[in-house]
mmCIF file of C-alpha atoms and ligand atoms in Angstrom:
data_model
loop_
_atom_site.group_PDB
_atom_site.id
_atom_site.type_symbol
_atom_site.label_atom_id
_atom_site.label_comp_id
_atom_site.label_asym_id
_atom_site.label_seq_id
_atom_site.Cartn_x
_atom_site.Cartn_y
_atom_site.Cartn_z
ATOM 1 C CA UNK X 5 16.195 -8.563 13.477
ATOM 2 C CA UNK X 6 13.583 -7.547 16.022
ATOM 3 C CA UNK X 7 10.350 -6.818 15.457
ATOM 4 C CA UNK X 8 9.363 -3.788 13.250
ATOM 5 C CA UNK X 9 6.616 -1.162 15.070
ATOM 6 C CA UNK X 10 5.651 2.177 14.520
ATOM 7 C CA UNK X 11 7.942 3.424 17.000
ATOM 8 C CA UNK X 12 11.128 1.668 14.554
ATOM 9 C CA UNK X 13 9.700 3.089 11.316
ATOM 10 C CA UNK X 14 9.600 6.453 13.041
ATOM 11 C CA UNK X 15 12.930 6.638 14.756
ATOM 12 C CA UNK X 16 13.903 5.609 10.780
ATOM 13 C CA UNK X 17 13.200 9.022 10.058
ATOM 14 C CA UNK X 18 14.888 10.534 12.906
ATOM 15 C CA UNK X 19 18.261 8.639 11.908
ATOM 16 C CA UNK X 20 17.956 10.049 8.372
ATOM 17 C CA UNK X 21 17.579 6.275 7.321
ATOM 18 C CA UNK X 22 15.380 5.711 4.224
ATOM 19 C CA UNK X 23 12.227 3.492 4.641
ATOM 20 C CA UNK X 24 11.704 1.010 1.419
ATOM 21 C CA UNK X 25 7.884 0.233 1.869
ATOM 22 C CA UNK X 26 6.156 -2.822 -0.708
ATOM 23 C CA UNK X 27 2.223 -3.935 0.049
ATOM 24 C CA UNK X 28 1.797 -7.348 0.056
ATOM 25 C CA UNK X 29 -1.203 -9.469 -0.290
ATOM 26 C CA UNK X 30 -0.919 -13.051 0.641
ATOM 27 C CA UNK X 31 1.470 -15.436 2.375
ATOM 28 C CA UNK X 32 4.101 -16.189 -0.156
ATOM 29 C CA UNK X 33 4.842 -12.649 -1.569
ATOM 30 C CA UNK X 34 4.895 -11.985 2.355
ATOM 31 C CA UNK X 35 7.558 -13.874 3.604
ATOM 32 C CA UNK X 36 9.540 -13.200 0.453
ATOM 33 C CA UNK X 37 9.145 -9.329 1.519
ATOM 34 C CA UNK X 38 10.221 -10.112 5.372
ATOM 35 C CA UNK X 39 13.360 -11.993 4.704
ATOM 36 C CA UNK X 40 14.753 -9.719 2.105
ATOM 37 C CA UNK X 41 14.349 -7.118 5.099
ATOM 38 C CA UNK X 42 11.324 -4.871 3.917
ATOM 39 C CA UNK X 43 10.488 -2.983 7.246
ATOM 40 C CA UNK X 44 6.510 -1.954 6.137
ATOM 41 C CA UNK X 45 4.496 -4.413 4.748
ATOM 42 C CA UNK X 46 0.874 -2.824 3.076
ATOM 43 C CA UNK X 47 -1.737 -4.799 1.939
ATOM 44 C CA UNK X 48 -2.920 -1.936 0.005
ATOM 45 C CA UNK X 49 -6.378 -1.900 -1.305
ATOM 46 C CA UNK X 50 -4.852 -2.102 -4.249
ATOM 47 C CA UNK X 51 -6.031 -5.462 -4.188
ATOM 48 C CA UNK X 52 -8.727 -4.420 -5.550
ATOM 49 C CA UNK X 53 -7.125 -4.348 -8.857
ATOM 50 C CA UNK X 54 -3.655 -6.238 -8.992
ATOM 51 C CA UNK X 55 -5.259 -9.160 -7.345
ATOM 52 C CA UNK X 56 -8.979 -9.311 -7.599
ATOM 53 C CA UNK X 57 -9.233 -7.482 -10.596
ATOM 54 C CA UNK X 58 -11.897 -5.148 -9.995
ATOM 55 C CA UNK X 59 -11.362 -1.538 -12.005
ATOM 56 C CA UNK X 60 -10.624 0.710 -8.853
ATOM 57 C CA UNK X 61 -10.133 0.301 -5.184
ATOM 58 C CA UNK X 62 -13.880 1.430 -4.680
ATOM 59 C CA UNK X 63 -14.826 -2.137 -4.738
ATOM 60 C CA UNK X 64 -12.831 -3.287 -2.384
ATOM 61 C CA UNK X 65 -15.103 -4.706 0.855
ATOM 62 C CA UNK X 66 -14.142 -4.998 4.176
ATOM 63 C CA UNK X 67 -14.568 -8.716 4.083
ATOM 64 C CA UNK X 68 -11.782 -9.229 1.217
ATOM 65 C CA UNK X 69 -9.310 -6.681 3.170
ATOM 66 C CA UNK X 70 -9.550 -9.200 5.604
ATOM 67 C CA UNK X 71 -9.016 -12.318 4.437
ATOM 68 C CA UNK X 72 -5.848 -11.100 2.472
ATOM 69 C CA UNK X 73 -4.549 -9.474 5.559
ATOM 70 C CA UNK X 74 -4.747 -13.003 7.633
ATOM 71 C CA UNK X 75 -2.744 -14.860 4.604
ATOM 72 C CA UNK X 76 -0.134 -11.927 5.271
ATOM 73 C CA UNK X 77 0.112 -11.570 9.003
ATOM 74 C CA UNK X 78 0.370 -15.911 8.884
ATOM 75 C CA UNK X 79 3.553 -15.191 7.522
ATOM 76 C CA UNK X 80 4.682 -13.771 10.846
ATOM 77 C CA UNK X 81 6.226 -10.941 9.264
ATOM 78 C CA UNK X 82 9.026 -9.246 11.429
ATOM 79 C CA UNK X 83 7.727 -5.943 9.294
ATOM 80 C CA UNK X 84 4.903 -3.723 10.454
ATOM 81 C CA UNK X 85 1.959 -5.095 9.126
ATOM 82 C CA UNK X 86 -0.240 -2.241 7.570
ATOM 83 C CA UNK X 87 -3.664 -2.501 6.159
ATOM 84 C CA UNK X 88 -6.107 -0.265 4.308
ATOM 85 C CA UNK X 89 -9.194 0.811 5.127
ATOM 86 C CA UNK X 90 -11.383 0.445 2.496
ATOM 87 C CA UNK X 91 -13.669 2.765 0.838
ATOM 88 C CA UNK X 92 -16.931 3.978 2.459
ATOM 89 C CA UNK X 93 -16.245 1.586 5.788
ATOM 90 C CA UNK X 94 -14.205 5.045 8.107
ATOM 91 C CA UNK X 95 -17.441 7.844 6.795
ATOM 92 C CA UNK X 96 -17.845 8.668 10.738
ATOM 93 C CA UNK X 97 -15.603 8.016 14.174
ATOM 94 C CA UNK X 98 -17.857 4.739 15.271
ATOM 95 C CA UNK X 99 -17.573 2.700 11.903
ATOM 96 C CA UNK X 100 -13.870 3.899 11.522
ATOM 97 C CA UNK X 101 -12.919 2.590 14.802
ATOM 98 C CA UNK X 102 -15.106 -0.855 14.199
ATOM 99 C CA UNK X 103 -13.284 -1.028 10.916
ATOM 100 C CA UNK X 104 -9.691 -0.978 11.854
ATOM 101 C CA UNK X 105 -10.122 -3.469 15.025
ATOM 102 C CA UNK X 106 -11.944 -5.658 12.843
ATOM 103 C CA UNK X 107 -8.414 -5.464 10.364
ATOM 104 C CA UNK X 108 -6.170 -5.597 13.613
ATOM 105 C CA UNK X 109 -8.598 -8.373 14.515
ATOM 106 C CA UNK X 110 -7.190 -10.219 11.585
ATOM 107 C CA UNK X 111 -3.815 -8.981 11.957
ATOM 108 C CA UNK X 112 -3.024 -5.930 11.196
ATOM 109 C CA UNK X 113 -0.927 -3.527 13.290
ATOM 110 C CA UNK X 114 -1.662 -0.555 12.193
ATOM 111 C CA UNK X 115 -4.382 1.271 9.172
ATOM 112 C CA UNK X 116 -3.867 3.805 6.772
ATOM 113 C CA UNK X 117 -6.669 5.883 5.877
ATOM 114 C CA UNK X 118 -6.724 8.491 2.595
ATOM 115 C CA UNK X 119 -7.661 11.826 3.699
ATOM 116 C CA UNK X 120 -6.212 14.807 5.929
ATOM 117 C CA UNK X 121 -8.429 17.185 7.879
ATOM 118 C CA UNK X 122 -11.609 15.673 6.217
ATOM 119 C CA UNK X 123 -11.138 12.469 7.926
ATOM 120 C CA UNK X 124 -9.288 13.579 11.535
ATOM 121 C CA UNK X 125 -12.154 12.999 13.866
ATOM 122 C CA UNK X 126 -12.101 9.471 12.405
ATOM 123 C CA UNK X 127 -7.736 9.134 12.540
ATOM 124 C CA UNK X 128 -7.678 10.599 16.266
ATOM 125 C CA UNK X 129 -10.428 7.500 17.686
ATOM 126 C CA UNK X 130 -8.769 5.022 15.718
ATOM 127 C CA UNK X 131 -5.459 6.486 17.702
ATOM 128 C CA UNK X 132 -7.418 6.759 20.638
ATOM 129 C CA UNK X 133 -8.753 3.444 20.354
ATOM 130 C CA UNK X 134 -4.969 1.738 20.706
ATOM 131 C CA UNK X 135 -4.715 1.818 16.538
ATOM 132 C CA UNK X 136 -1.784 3.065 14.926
ATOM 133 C CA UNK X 137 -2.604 5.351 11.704
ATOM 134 C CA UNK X 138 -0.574 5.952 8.659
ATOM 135 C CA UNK X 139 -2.537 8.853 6.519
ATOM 136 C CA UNK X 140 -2.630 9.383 2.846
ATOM 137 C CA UNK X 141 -2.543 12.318 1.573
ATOM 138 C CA UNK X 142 -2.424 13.626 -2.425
ATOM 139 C CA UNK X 143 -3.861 11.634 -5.033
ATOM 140 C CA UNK X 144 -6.787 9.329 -3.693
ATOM 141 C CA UNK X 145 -7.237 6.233 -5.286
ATOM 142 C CA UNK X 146 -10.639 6.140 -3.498
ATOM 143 C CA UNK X 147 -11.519 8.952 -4.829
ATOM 144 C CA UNK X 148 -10.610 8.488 -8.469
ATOM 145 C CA UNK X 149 -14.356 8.345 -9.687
ATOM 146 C CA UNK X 150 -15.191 12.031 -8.683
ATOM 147 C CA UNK X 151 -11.858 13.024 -10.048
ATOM 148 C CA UNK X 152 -11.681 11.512 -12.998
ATOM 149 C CA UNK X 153 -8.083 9.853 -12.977
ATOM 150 C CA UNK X 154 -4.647 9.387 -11.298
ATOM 151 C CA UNK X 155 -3.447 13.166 -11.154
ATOM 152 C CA UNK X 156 -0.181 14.583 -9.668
ATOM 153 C CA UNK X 157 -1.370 16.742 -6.857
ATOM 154 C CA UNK X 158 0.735 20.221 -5.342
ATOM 155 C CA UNK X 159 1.087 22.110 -8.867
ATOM 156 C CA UNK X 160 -1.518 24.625 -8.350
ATOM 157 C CA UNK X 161 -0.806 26.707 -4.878
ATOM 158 C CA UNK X 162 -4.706 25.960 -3.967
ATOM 159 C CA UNK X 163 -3.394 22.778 -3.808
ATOM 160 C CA UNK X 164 0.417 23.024 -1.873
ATOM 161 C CA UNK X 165 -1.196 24.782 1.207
ATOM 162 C CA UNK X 166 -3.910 21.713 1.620
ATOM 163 C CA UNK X 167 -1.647 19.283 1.196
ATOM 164 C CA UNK X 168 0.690 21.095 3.937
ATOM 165 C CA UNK X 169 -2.291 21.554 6.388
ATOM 166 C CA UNK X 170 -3.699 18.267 6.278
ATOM 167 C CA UNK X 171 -0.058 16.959 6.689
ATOM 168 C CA UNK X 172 0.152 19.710 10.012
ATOM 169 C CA UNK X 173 -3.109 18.014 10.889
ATOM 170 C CA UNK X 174 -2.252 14.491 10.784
ATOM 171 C CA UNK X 175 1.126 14.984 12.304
ATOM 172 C CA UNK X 176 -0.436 16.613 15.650
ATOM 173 C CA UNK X 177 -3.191 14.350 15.570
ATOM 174 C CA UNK X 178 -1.054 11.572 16.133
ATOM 175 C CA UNK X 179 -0.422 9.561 12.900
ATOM 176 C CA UNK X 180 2.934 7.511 12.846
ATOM 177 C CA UNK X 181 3.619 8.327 8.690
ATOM 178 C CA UNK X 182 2.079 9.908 5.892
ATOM 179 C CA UNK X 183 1.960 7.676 2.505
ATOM 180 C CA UNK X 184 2.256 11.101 -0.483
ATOM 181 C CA UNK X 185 0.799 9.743 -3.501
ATOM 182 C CA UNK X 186 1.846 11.826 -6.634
ATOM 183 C CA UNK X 187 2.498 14.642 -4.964
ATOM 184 C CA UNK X 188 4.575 16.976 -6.992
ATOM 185 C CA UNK X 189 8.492 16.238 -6.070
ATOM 186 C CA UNK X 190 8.713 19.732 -4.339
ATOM 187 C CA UNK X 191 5.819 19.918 -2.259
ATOM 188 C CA UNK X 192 6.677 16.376 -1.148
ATOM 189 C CA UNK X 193 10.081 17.840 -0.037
ATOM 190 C CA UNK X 194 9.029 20.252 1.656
ATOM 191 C CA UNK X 195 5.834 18.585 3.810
ATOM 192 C CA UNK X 196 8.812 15.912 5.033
ATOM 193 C CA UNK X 197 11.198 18.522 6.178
ATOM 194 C CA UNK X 198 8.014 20.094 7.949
ATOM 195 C CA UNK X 199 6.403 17.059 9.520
ATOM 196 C CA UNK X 200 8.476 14.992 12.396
ATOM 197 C CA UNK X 201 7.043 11.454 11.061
ATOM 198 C CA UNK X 202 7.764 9.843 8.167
ATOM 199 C CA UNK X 203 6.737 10.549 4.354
ATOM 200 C CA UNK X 204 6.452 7.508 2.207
ATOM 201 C CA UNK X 205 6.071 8.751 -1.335
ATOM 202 C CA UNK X 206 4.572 6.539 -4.180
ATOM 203 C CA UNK X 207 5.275 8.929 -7.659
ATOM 204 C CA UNK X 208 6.431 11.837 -5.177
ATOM 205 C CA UNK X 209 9.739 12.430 -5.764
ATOM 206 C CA UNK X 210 12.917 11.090 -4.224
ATOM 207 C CA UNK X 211 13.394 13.044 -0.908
ATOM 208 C CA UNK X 212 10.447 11.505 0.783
ATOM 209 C CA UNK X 213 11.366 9.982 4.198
ATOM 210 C CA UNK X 214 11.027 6.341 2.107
ATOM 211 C CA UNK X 215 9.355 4.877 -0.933
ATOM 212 C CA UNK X 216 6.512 2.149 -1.224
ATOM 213 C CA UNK X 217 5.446 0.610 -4.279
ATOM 214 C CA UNK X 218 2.941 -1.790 -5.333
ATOM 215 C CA UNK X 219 5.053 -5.047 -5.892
ATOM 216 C CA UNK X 220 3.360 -6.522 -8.751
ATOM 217 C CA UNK X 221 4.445 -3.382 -10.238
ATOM 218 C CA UNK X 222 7.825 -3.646 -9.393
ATOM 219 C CA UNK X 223 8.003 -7.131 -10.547
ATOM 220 C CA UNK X 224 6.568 -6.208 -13.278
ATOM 221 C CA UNK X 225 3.699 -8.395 -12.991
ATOM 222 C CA UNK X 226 0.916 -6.965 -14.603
ATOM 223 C CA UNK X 227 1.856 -5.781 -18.410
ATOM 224 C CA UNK X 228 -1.680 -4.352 -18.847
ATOM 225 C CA UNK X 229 -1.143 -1.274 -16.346
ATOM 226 C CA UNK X 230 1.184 1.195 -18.099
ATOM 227 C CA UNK X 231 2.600 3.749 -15.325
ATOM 228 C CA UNK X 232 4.689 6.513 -15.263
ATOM 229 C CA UNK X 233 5.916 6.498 -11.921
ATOM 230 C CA UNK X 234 7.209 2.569 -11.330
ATOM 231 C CA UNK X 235 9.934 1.068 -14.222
ATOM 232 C CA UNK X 236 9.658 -2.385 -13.101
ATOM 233 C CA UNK X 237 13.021 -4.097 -12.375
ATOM 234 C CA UNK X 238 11.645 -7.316 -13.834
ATOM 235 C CA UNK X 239 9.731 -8.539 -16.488
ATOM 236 C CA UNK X 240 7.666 -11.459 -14.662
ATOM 237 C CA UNK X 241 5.193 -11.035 -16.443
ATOM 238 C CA UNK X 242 7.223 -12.106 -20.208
ATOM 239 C CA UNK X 243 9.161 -14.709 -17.847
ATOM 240 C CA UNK X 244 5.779 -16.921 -16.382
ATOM 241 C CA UNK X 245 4.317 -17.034 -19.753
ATOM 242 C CA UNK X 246 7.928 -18.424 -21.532
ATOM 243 C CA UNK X 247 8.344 -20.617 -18.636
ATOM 244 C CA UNK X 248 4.467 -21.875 -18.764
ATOM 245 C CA UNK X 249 4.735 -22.187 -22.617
ATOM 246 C CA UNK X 250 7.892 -24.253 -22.495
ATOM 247 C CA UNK X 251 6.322 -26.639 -19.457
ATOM 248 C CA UNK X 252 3.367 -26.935 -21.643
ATOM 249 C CA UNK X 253 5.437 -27.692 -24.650
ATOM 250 C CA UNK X 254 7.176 -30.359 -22.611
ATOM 251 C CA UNK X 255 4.102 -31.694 -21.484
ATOM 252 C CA UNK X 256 2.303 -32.035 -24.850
ATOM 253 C CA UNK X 257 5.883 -33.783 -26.605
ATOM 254 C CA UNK X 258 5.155 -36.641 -23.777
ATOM 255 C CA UNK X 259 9.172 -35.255 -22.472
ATOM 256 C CA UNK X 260 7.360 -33.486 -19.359
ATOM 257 C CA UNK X 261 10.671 -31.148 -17.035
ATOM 258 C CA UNK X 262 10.880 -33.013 -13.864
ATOM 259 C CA UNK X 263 9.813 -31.292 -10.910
ATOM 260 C CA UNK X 264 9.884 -32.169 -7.145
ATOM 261 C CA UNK X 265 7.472 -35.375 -6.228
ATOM 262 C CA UNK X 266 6.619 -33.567 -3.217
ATOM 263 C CA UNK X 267 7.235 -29.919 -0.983
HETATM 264 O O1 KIV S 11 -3.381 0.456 -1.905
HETATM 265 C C1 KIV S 11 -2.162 0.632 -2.016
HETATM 266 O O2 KIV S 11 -1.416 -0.241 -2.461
HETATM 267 C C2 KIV S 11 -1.627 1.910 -1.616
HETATM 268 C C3 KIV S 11 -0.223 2.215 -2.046
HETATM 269 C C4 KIV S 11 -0.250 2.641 -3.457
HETATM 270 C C5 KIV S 11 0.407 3.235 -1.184
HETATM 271 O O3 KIV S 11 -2.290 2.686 -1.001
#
C-alpha cells in the first residue's frame, strides 16, 4: 500500500468507501495501527488524559504534543499522520501557523483544530501556509470547562444551523475532513451529505463519511472512563492485570514463565 495523504482520505469519500480513523500516541500502538491498514492515524490530545493522565485536554502543552507525535511518525506510518493542536497555542493566525509547523516539524502531516467559523482566519493560514487541516466541529473537548461536560450537540435547532455553517465554512475554506464529535446522528447525516470532504464521527452516528475512536477505548484499556458512545471490543484492561498477577505469582513461587533472553 502507498502512502496515505489527504488527497487518499478524500477521494475515500468520493468512492463511498468508509474511513476507520484510531489516534495513536507512541511507536508501538503506531505500527500496530499501520499494518492492520488504519488509513488516519491521530495523536489526539487526548493524551492528555489516556496517557498522561491529566483531567482534560486543557493541559495538554505544545511541548508534550510533540514529543508523542515524533514516537508516532518514527513508526513510518503509511497512514496520514494527524496531530492536534492543543489548547490556547491557534488564539490568532501567527501562533496558529507557528504551532502546526512546529507539529509538522516533528512529523505531522496534517492538524486538526476544534472550532468552525470562530477559528477560520486561523484554519485558512495554516492552509495557506502548506498545512493540511482537519476541523472539529460539535462537542469540544477543549472547551469542556466553560461547558460543563461531554454533551451531544445538534438537538436544539440553535444548534443544527451552527453546526451546518461552520461545516459550509470549513469546507470552502479549504479543510481536507471534519472530525463530528457527538453530534446528534441526524445532523451528522445530513452535514456529510452537504459537505464534499469527509465526516469522521466520534459518538455521531453511523452515516458519517468514517469513524475514529480513541484506541485505549477500544481496547478497552482504561476501566475508569465509563462512555456511552465506545463498547470496547476487548477487555485489556482485566487481561494485563491477570496476566501481571499470574507472572508475579510465578515469580514469587521461585517457578518464574520463561520469556525471551533477548528482542
Ligand atoms: O483528541 C482526540 O483523541 C480527538 C478524537 C476524540 C477525535 O480529538
Amino acid at each position: 500500500m502507498s502512502k496515505i495523504t489527504t488527497e487518499t482520505i478524500r477521494a475515500m469519500k468520493s468512492r463511498g468507501e468508509k474511513i476507520a480513523a484510531l489516534t495513536a500516541y507512541d511507536f508501538p500502538m503506531a505500527r500496530l495501527l499501520d499494518d492492520a491498514g488504519i488509513p488516519l492515524l491521530l495523536v489526539g490530545d487526548s493524551l492528555g488524559m489516556v496517557v498522561l493522565g491529566y483531567p482534560d485536554t486543557t493541559h495538554v502543552t505544545i511541548e508534550e504534543m510533540e514529543h508523542h507525535v515524533r514516537a508516532v511518525a518514527r513508526a513510518k506510518p503509511k497512514a496520514l499522520l494527524v496531530a492536534d493542536l492543543p489548547y490556547r497555542t491557534y488564539e490568532n493566525v501567527d501562533m496558529a501557523v507557528k504551532t502546526a509547523k512546529r507539529l509538522t516539524l516533528a512529523g505531522a502531516e496534517a492538524v486538526k483544530a476544534e472550532g468552525g467559523r470562530v477559528i477560520l482566519d486561523q484554519v485558512k493560514a495554516i492552509i495557506a501556509s502548506g498545512i493540511p487541516v482537519c476541523g472539529h466541529l460539535g462537542m469540544l473537548p477543549q472547551h469542556v470547562l466553560e461547558e460543563g461536560g461531554y454533551h451531544v450537540k445538534g438537538k436544539q435547532e440553535h444548534e443544527q444551523q451552527a453546526l451546518m455553517a461552520d461545516a459550509d465554512a470549513l469546507a470552502n475554506a479549504g479543510a481536507f475532513a471534519i472530525v463530528l464529535e457527538l453530534v446528534s446522528a441526524v445532523v451528522a447525516a445530513e452535514i456529510s451529505s452537504r459537505v464534499p470532504i469527509p465526516t469522521i464521527g466520534i459518538g455521531a452516528g453511523k452515516d458519517c463519511d468514517g469513524q475514529i475512536l480513541v484506541t485505549p477505548d477500544l481496547l478497552g484499556m482504561l476501566p475508569w472512563y465509563n462512555l456511552k458512545h465506545v463498547k470496547p471490543k476487548l477487555n485489556a484492561a482485566e487481561q494485563m492485570r491477570t496476566v501481571v498477577q499470574q507472572w508475579k505469582s510465578s515469580v514469587e513461587s521461585r517457578d518464574p514463565v520463561p520469556v525471551p533472553a533477548s528482542r
